[in-house]
Amino acid sequence: MKILAISGSARRNSTNTAMLQAVRAVAPNEIEISIFDGVGRLPVFSPDLEGEHLPEAVRNFIDAIAQSDGVIIASPEYVRSIPGGLKNAIDWLVSGDEIVHKPIALLHASHRGDDMLTGLRTVLATITDRFAGDIFLRLPLMKLEPAEVFNTIKAAENRSKVQAYLQALSAYCTADSKTA
Ligand SMILES: Cc1cc2nc3c(=O)[nH]c(=O)nc-3n(C[C@H](O)[C@H](O)[C@H](O)COP(=O)(O)O)c2cc1C
């Protein structure tokens, strides 16, 4: 089972990126997690750059989506909304068919950010028919340094919450899309 985990933060010491790295470290063996932390390296979306002019960074991002069985997105809230970098990354996916039936679930690294979550849920339910809205885990990690994020997730109670979350997502990815 291959999961692509996308961080919506371009910040060096991002709690979202650190959370995804820690989740990868505690994942069951059969769930292989790759992390995409490159939203800040994608050019601004324009339909003029699609097709034969597609930038290489965007091609690599779309290929990573295509090669995954499912996607996790973890993002901060910026000004009560989806950060521009993450929204830009999503915009690059909309005209292709890689995302249309892709299972996607949210993971959240803050006790705040519900306006962003509402907006992101609307966007994801629009771009895929397999947005798993019920598969969701919130961990209050805001303001922690990456090492503290790792220690928090490795603690027994959180480790088992993360593993249950990943098992639920894995089962959803495996389920027939017509019955899921
Ligand atoms: C420009 C900017 C705007 C923000 N706006 C909000 C906001 O509207 N609501 C909120 O709860 N947090 C807001 N925050 C705080 C971030 O969502 C929070 O610090 C988050 O944990 C950062 O994630 P990261 O560590 O992965 O970068 C904002 C932070 C920045 C830098």
Coordinates of N, CA and C and ligand atoms in Angstrom, one line a residue:
M1 N 0.8 -1.2 0.0 CA 0.0 0.0 0.0 C 0.9 1.2 0.0
K2 N 0.7 2.1 -1.0 CA 1.6 3.3 -1.2 C 0.7 4.5 -0.9
I3 N 1.1 5.3 0.1 CA 0.4 6.5 0.5 C 1.3 7.7 0.2
L4 N 0.8 8.7 -0.5 CA 1.5 9.9 -0.6 C 1.0 10.9 0.4
A5 N 1.9 11.5 1.3 CA 1.5 12.4 2.3 C 1.9 13.8 1.9
I6 N 1.0 14.7 1.7 CA 1.3 16.0 1.2 C 1.2 17.0 2.4
S7 N 2.3 17.8 2.6 CA 2.3 18.8 3.6 C 1.9 20.1 3.0
G8 N 0.9 20.8 3.6 CA 0.5 22.1 3.1 C 1.4 23.3 3.5
S9 N 2.4 23.0 4.3 CA 3.3 24.0 4.8 C 4.7 24.0 4.1
A10 N 5.2 25.2 3.7 CA 6.5 25.3 3.1 C 7.5 25.7 4.2
R11 N 7.1 25.7 5.4 CA 8.0 26.2 6.5 C 9.0 25.1 6.9
R12 N 10.3 25.5 7.1 CA 11.4 24.6 7.4 C 11.1 23.7 8.6
N13 N 10.6 24.3 9.7 CA 10.4 23.5 10.9 C 8.9 23.2 11.0
S14 N 8.2 23.0 9.9 CA 6.8 22.8 9.9 C 6.3 21.7 10.8
T15 N 5.3 21.9 11.6 CA 4.7 20.9 12.5 C 4.0 19.8 11.6
N16 N 3.4 20.3 10.5 CA 2.7 19.4 9.5 C 3.6 18.5 8.9
T17 N 4.8 19.0 8.4 CA 5.7 18.1 7.7 C 6.4 17.1 8.8
A18 N 6.7 17.7 9.9 CA 7.2 16.8 11.0 C 6.3 15.7 11.4
M19 N 5.0 16.1 11.5 CA 3.9 15.1 11.8 C 3.9 14.0 10.8
L20 N 4.0 14.4 9.5 CA 3.9 13.3 8.5 C 5.2 12.4 8.5
Q21 N 6.3 13.0 8.8 CA 7.5 12.2 9.0 C 7.4 11.3 10.1
A22 N 6.8 11.7 11.2 CA 6.7 10.9 12.4 C 5.6 9.8 12.1
V23 N 4.6 10.1 11.4 CA 3.6 9.1 11.0 C 4.2 8.0 10.2
R24 N 5.1 8.5 9.3 CA 5.8 7.5 8.4 C 6.6 6.5 9.3
A25 N 7.2 7.1 10.4 CA 8.1 6.3 11.2 C 7.4 5.3 12.0
V26 N 6.1 5.5 12.3 CA 5.3 4.5 13.2 C 4.3 3.7 12.3
A27 N 4.4 3.9 11.0 CA 3.4 3.2 10.1 C 3.6 1.7 10.1
P28 N 2.6 0.9 10.0 CA 2.7 -0.5 9.9 C 3.6 -0.8 8.6
N29 N 4.3 -2.0 8.7 CA 5.2 -2.3 7.6 C 4.6 -2.3 6.2
E30 N 3.3 -2.7 6.1 CA 2.7 -2.8 4.8 C 2.2 -1.5 4.2
I31 N 2.3 -0.4 5.0 CA 1.9 0.9 4.5 C 3.2 1.8 4.3
E32 N 3.5 2.0 3.1 CA 4.7 2.7 2.7 C 4.3 4.2 2.4
I33 N 4.9 5.1 3.2 CA 4.5 6.5 3.1 C 5.6 7.3 2.5
S34 N 5.3 8.0 1.4 CA 6.2 9.0 0.8 C 5.7 10.4 1.1
I35 N 6.6 11.3 1.4 CA 6.2 12.7 1.8 C 6.5 13.6 0.7
F36 N 5.5 14.4 0.4 CA 5.7 15.5 -0.6 C 5.7 16.8 0.2
D37 N 6.8 17.4 0.4 CA 6.9 18.7 1.1 C 7.4 19.8 0.2
G38 N 7.0 19.7 -1.1 CA 7.5 20.7 -2.1 C 6.4 21.6 -2.6
V39 N 5.4 21.9 -1.9 CA 4.4 22.9 -2.4 C 5.1 24.2 -2.8
G40 N 6.1 24.6 -2.0 CA 6.8 25.8 -2.2 C 7.6 25.8 -3.5
R41 N 7.9 24.7 -4.1 CA 8.7 24.6 -5.3 C 7.9 24.5 -6.6
L42 N 6.6 24.5 -6.4 CA 5.7 24.4 -7.6 C 5.5 25.8 -8.2
P43 N 5.6 26.0 -9.5 CA 5.2 27.4 -10.0 C 3.8 27.7 -9.9
V44 N 3.4 28.9 -10.0 CA 2.0 29.3 -9.9 C 1.2 28.7 -11.1
F45 N 0.1 28.1 -10.7 CA -0.7 27.4 -11.8 C -1.2 28.3 -12.8
S46 N -1.0 27.9 -14.1 CA -1.7 28.6 -15.2 C -2.1 27.5 -16.2
P47 N -3.3 27.5 -16.7 CA -3.6 26.5 -17.8 C -2.7 26.6 -19.0
D48 N -2.0 27.8 -19.2 CA -1.1 28.0 -20.3 C 0.1 27.0 -20.2
L49 N 0.4 26.6 -18.9 CA 1.6 25.8 -18.7 C 1.3 24.3 -18.7
E50 N 0.0 23.9 -19.0 CA -0.3 22.5 -19.0 C 0.0 21.9 -20.3
G51 N -0.1 20.6 -20.4 CA 0.2 19.9 -21.6 C 1.7 19.8 -21.9
E52 N 2.1 20.2 -23.1 CA 3.6 20.1 -23.5 C 4.5 21.0 -22.7
H53 N 3.9 22.1 -22.1 CA 4.7 23.0 -21.4 C 4.8 22.7 -19.9
L54 N 4.3 21.6 -19.5 CA 4.2 21.3 -18.0 C 5.6 21.3 -17.3
P55 N 5.7 22.2 -16.3 CA 7.0 22.3 -15.6 C 7.4 20.9 -15.0
E56 N 8.7 20.6 -14.9 CA 9.1 19.3 -14.4 C 8.7 19.0 -13.0
A57 N 8.8 20.1 -12.1 CA 8.4 19.9 -10.7 C 6.9 19.5 -10.6
V58 N 6.1 20.0 -11.5 CA 4.7 19.7 -11.5 C 4.5 18.2 -12.0
R59 N 5.2 17.9 -13.1 CA 5.1 16.5 -13.7 C 5.5 15.5 -12.6
N60 N 6.6 15.8 -11.8 CA 7.0 14.9 -10.7 C 5.9 14.8 -9.7
F61 N 5.3 15.9 -9.3 CA 4.2 15.9 -8.3 C 3.0 15.0 -8.8
I62 N 2.6 15.3 -10.1 CA 1.5 14.5 -10.6 C 1.8 13.0 -10.7
D63 N 3.0 12.7 -11.1 CA 3.5 11.3 -11.1 C 3.4 10.6 -9.7
A64 N 3.8 11.4 -8.7 CA 3.7 10.8 -7.4 C 2.3 10.6 -7.0
I65 N 1.4 11.4 -7.3 CA 0.0 11.2 -7.1 C -0.5 9.9 -7.8
A66 N -0.1 9.8 -9.1 CA -0.6 8.7 -9.9 C -0.1 7.4 -9.4
Q67 N 1.2 7.4 -8.8 CA 1.8 6.1 -8.3 C 1.3 5.7 -6.9
S68 N 0.5 6.6 -6.3 CA 0.0 6.2 -4.9 C -1.3 5.5 -5.0
D69 N -1.6 4.7 -3.9 CA -2.9 4.1 -3.8 C -3.8 5.1 -3.0
G70 N -3.3 6.0 -2.3 CA -4.1 7.0 -1.6 C -3.2 8.1 -1.1
V71 N -3.9 9.2 -0.7 CA -3.2 10.5 -0.3 C -3.7 10.9 1.0
I72 N -2.7 11.4 1.8 CA -3.0 12.1 3.1 C -2.6 13.6 2.8
I73 N -3.5 14.5 3.3 CA -3.1 15.9 3.3 C -3.1 16.5 4.7
A74 N -2.0 17.2 5.1 CA -1.9 17.8 6.4 C -1.5 19.3 6.1
S75 N -2.3 20.2 6.6 CA -2.1 21.6 6.3 C -2.3 22.5 7.4
P76 N -1.5 23.6 7.5 CA -1.9 24.7 8.4 C -3.1 25.5 7.9
E77 N -3.7 26.3 8.8 CA -4.6 27.3 8.3 C -3.9 28.6 8.2
Y78 N -4.1 29.3 7.0 CA -3.6 30.7 6.9 C -4.8 31.6 6.6
V79 N -4.9 32.6 7.4 CA -5.9 33.6 7.3 C -7.3 32.9 7.1
R80 N -7.6 32.0 8.0 CA -8.8 31.2 8.0 C -9.1 30.5 6.7
S81 N -8.0 30.1 6.0 CA -8.3 29.4 4.7 C -7.1 28.5 4.4
I82 N -7.2 27.9 3.2 CA -6.1 27.0 2.7 C -4.9 27.8 2.3
P83 N -3.7 27.4 2.7 CA -2.5 28.2 2.3 C -2.4 28.2 0.8
G84 N -2.0 29.3 0.3 CA -1.9 29.5 -1.2 C -1.1 28.4 -1.9
G85 N 0.0 28.0 -1.2 CA 0.9 27.0 -1.9 C 0.1 25.6 -2.0
L86 N -0.6 25.2 -1.0 CA -1.4 24.0 -1.2 C -2.5 24.1 -2.2
K87 N -3.2 25.2 -2.2 CA -4.3 25.4 -3.1 C -3.7 25.4 -4.6
N88 N -2.5 26.0 -4.7 CA -1.9 26.0 -6.0 C -1.5 24.6 -6.5
A89 N -1.0 23.8 -5.5 CA -0.7 22.4 -5.9 C -1.9 21.6 -6.3
I90 N -3.0 21.9 -5.6 CA -4.3 21.2 -6.0 C -4.8 21.6 -7.3
D91 N -4.6 22.9 -7.6 CA -5.1 23.5 -8.9 C -4.4 22.8 -10.1
W92 N -3.1 22.4 -9.9 CA -2.4 21.7 -10.9 C -3.0 20.3 -11.2
L93 N -3.8 19.8 -10.3 CA -4.3 18.4 -10.5 C -5.6 18.3 -11.2
V94 N -6.3 19.5 -11.3 CA -7.7 19.5 -11.6 C -8.0 19.0 -13.0
S95 N -7.2 19.3 -14.0 CA -7.6 19.0 -15.3 C -7.1 17.6 -15.7
G96 N -6.3 16.9 -14.9 CA -5.9 15.6 -15.2 C -6.8 14.5 -14.6
D97 N -6.6 13.2 -14.9 CA -7.4 12.2 -14.4 C -6.8 11.4 -13.2
E98 N -5.6 11.8 -12.8 CA -4.9 11.1 -11.7 C -5.6 11.2 -10.4
I99 N -6.3 12.3 -10.2 CA -6.9 12.6 -8.8 C -8.4 12.2 -8.7
V100 N -9.0 11.9 -9.9 CA -10.5 11.8 -9.9 C -11.1 10.7 -9.1
H101 N -10.4 9.5 -9.0 CA -10.8 8.4 -8.2 C -9.8 8.1 -7.0
K102 N -9.0 9.1 -6.7 CA -8.0 8.8 -5.7 C -8.5 9.0 -4.3
P103 N -8.4 7.9 -3.4 CA -8.7 8.1 -2.0 C -7.9 9.2 -1.3
I104 N -8.5 10.1 -0.6 CA -7.8 11.2 0.1 C -8.4 11.3 1.5
A105 N -7.5 11.4 2.5 CA -8.0 11.7 3.9 C -7.2 12.8 4.5
L106 N -7.7 13.5 5.4 CA -7.0 14.6 6.1 C -6.4 14.2 7.4
L107 N -5.3 14.7 7.8 CA -4.7 14.6 9.1 C -4.4 16.0 9.5
H108 N -4.6 16.3 10.8 CA -4.5 17.7 11.2 C -3.6 17.9 12.4
A109 N -2.7 18.9 12.3 CA -1.7 19.0 13.3 C -2.0 20.2 14.3
S110 N -3.2 20.6 14.4 CA -3.5 21.8 15.3 C -4.9 21.6 15.9
H111 N -5.0 22.2 17.1 CA -6.4 22.3 17.8 C -7.2 23.4 17.1
R112 N -6.6 24.2 16.2 CA -7.3 25.2 15.5 C -7.4 24.9 14.0
G113 N -7.9 25.8 13.2 CA -7.8 25.6 11.8 C -9.1 25.1 11.2
D114 N -10.2 25.2 11.9 CA -11.4 24.6 11.3 C -12.0 25.2 10.1
D115 N -11.7 26.5 9.9 CA -12.2 27.2 8.7 C -11.4 26.6 7.5
M116 N -10.1 26.4 7.6 CA -9.3 25.8 6.6 C -9.8 24.4 6.3
L117 N -10.1 23.6 7.3 CA -10.6 22.2 7.1 C -11.9 22.2 6.3
T118 N -12.8 23.2 6.7 CA -14.1 23.2 5.9 C -13.8 23.5 4.5
G119 N -13.0 24.5 4.2 CA -12.7 24.8 2.8 C -12.0 23.7 2.1
L120 N -11.0 23.0 2.7 CA -10.3 21.9 2.1 C -11.2 20.7 1.8
R121 N -12.1 20.5 2.8 CA -13.1 19.3 2.5 C -13.9 19.6 1.3
T122 N -14.3 20.9 1.1 CA -15.1 21.2 -0.1 C -14.3 21.0 -1.3
V123 N -13.1 21.5 -1.3 CA -12.2 21.3 -2.5 C -12.0 19.8 -2.8
L124 N -11.6 19.0 -1.8 CA -11.3 17.6 -2.0 C -12.5 16.8 -2.5
A125 N -13.7 17.1 -1.9 CA -14.9 16.4 -2.4 C -15.3 16.8 -3.8
T126 N -14.7 17.9 -4.3 CA -14.9 18.3 -5.7 C -14.0 17.6 -6.7
I127 N -12.7 17.4 -6.2 CA -11.7 16.9 -7.2 C -11.6 15.4 -7.2
T128 N -12.1 14.7 -6.2 CA -12.1 13.2 -6.2 C -13.5 12.7 -5.7
D129 N -13.9 11.6 -6.3 CA -15.1 11.0 -5.8 C -14.8 10.0 -4.6
R130 N -13.6 10.0 -4.1 CA -13.2 9.1 -3.0 C -12.6 9.9 -1.9
F131 N -13.1 11.1 -1.6 CA -12.6 11.8 -0.4 C -13.2 11.1 0.8
A132 N -12.3 10.7 1.7 CA -12.8 9.9 2.9 C -12.9 10.9 4.1
G133 N -14.1 11.6 4.1 CA -14.3 12.6 5.1 C -14.3 12.0 6.5
D134 N -14.7 10.8 6.7 CA -14.8 10.2 8.0 C -13.5 9.7 8.6
I135 N -12.5 9.6 7.7 CA -11.2 9.1 8.2 C -10.4 10.4 8.5
F136 N -10.3 10.7 9.7 CA -9.7 12.0 10.1 C -9.1 11.8 11.5
L137 N -7.9 12.4 11.7 CA -7.2 12.4 13.0 C -6.6 13.8 13.2
R138 N -6.9 14.3 14.4 CA -6.4 15.7 14.8 C -5.4 15.5 16.0
L139 N -4.2 16.0 15.9 CA -3.3 15.9 16.9 C -2.8 17.4 17.3
P140 N -2.9 17.8 18.5 CA -2.6 19.2 18.8 C -1.1 19.4 18.9
L141 N -0.5 19.7 17.8 CA 1.0 19.8 17.7 C 1.5 21.2 17.5
M142 N 0.6 22.2 17.3 CA 1.0 23.6 17.0 C 2.1 24.1 17.9
K143 N 3.0 24.8 17.3 CA 4.1 25.4 18.0 C 5.2 24.5 18.5
L144 N 5.0 23.2 18.3 CA 6.1 22.2 18.7 C 7.2 22.2 17.7
E145 N 8.4 21.9 18.2 CA 9.6 21.7 17.3 C 9.5 20.3 16.7
P146 N 10.1 20.0 15.6 CA 10.0 18.7 15.0 C 10.4 17.6 15.9
A147 N 11.4 17.7 16.8 CA 11.8 16.6 17.7 C 10.6 16.4 18.7
E148 N 10.0 17.5 19.1 CA 8.8 17.3 20.1 C 7.7 16.6 19.4
V149 N 7.5 17.0 18.1 CA 6.4 16.3 17.3 C 6.7 14.8 17.3
F150 N 7.9 14.4 17.0 CA 8.3 13.0 16.9 C 8.0 12.3 18.3
N151 N 8.4 12.9 19.4 CA 8.2 12.3 20.7 C 6.8 12.2 21.0
T152 N 6.0 13.2 20.6 CA 4.5 13.1 20.9 C 3.9 12.0 20.2
I153 N 4.2 11.8 18.9 CA 3.6 10.8 18.1 C 4.1 9.4 18.5
K154 N 5.3 9.3 19.0 CA 5.8 8.0 19.3 C 5.3 7.6 20.7
A155 N 4.7 8.5 21.5 CA 4.1 8.0 22.7 C 2.9 7.0 22.4
A156 N 2.8 6.0 23.3 CA 2.0 4.9 23.0 C 0.6 5.2 22.6
E157 N -0.1 6.2 23.3 CA -1.5 6.5 23.0 C -1.6 7.1 21.6
N158 N -0.7 8.0 21.2 CA -0.8 8.6 19.9 C -0.4 7.7 18.8
R159 N 0.6 6.9 19.1 CA 1.1 5.9 18.1 C -0.1 5.0 17.7
S160 N -0.8 4.5 18.7 CA -1.9 3.6 18.3 C -3.1 4.4 17.6
K161 N -3.3 5.6 17.9 CA -4.3 6.4 17.2 C -3.8 6.6 15.7
V162 N -2.6 6.9 15.5 CA -2.0 7.0 14.1 C -2.1 5.7 13.4
Q163 N -1.8 4.6 14.0 CA -1.8 3.3 13.4 C -3.3 2.9 13.0
A164 N -4.2 3.2 13.9 CA -5.6 3.0 13.6 C -6.1 3.8 12.4
Y165 N -5.7 5.1 12.4 CA -6.0 6.0 11.3 C -5.5 5.4 9.9
L166 N -4.2 5.0 10.0 CA -3.6 4.5 8.7 C -4.3 3.2 8.3
Q167 N -4.6 2.3 9.2 CA -5.3 1.1 8.9 C -6.7 1.4 8.2
A168 N -7.4 2.4 8.8 CA -8.7 2.7 8.2 C -8.5 3.3 6.8
L169 N -7.5 4.1 6.6 CA -7.2 4.6 5.2 C -6.8 3.5 4.3
S170 N -6.0 2.6 4.8 CA -5.5 1.5 3.9 C -6.7 0.6 3.5
A171 N -7.6 0.3 4.4 CA -8.8 -0.5 4.1 C -9.7 0.3 3.1
Y172 N -9.8 1.6 3.3 CA -10.6 2.4 2.3 C -10.0 2.4 0.9
C173 N -8.6 2.4 0.9 CA -8.0 2.4 -0.4 C -8.1 1.1 -1.1
T174 N -8.2 0.0 -0.3 CA -8.3 -1.3 -0.9 C -9.7 -1.6 -1.3
A175 N -10.7 -1.0 -0.6 CA -12.1 -1.3 -0.9 C -12.5 -0.9 -2.4
D176 N -13.4 -1.6 -2.9 CA -13.8 -1.3 -4.3 C -14.5 0.1 -4.3
S177 N -14.0 0.9 -5.3 CA -14.5 2.3 -5.3 C -16.0 2.3 -5.4
K178 N -16.7 1.3 -6.0 CA -18.1 1.4 -6.2 C -18.9 1.1 -4.9
T179 N -18.2 0.4 -4.0 CA -18.9 0.1 -2.7 C -18.4 0.9 -1.5
A180 N -17.3 1.6 -1.7 CA -16.7 2.4 -0.6 C -17.6 3.6 -0.3
Ligands
LIG1 C1 0.4 33.9 7.5 C2 -0.2 33.1 8.6 C3 -1.6 33.1 8.8 C4 -2.1 32.3 9.8 N1 -3.5 32.3 10.0 C5 -4.1 31.5 10.9 C6 -5.5 31.4 11.0 O1 -6.2 32.1 10.3 N2 -6.0 30.5 11.9 C7 -5.2 29.7 12.7 O2 -5.7 29.0 13.5 N3 -3.8 29.8 12.6 C8 -3.3 30.6 11.7 N4 -1.9 30.6 11.6 C9 -1.1 29.7 12.4 C10 -0.7 28.4 11.7 O3 -1.9 27.8 11.1 C11 -0.1 27.5 12.7 O4 1.0 28.1 13.2 C12 0.3 26.2 12.1 O5 0.5 25.2 13.1 C13 1.5 26.3 11.2 O6 1.8 25.0 10.6 P1 3.3 24.6 10.2 O7 4.0 24.4 11.5 O8 3.1 23.2 9.6 O9 3.9 25.6 9.3 C14 -1.3 31.4 10.6 C15 0.1 31.5 10.4 C16 0.6 32.3 9.4 C17 2.1 32.2 9.2

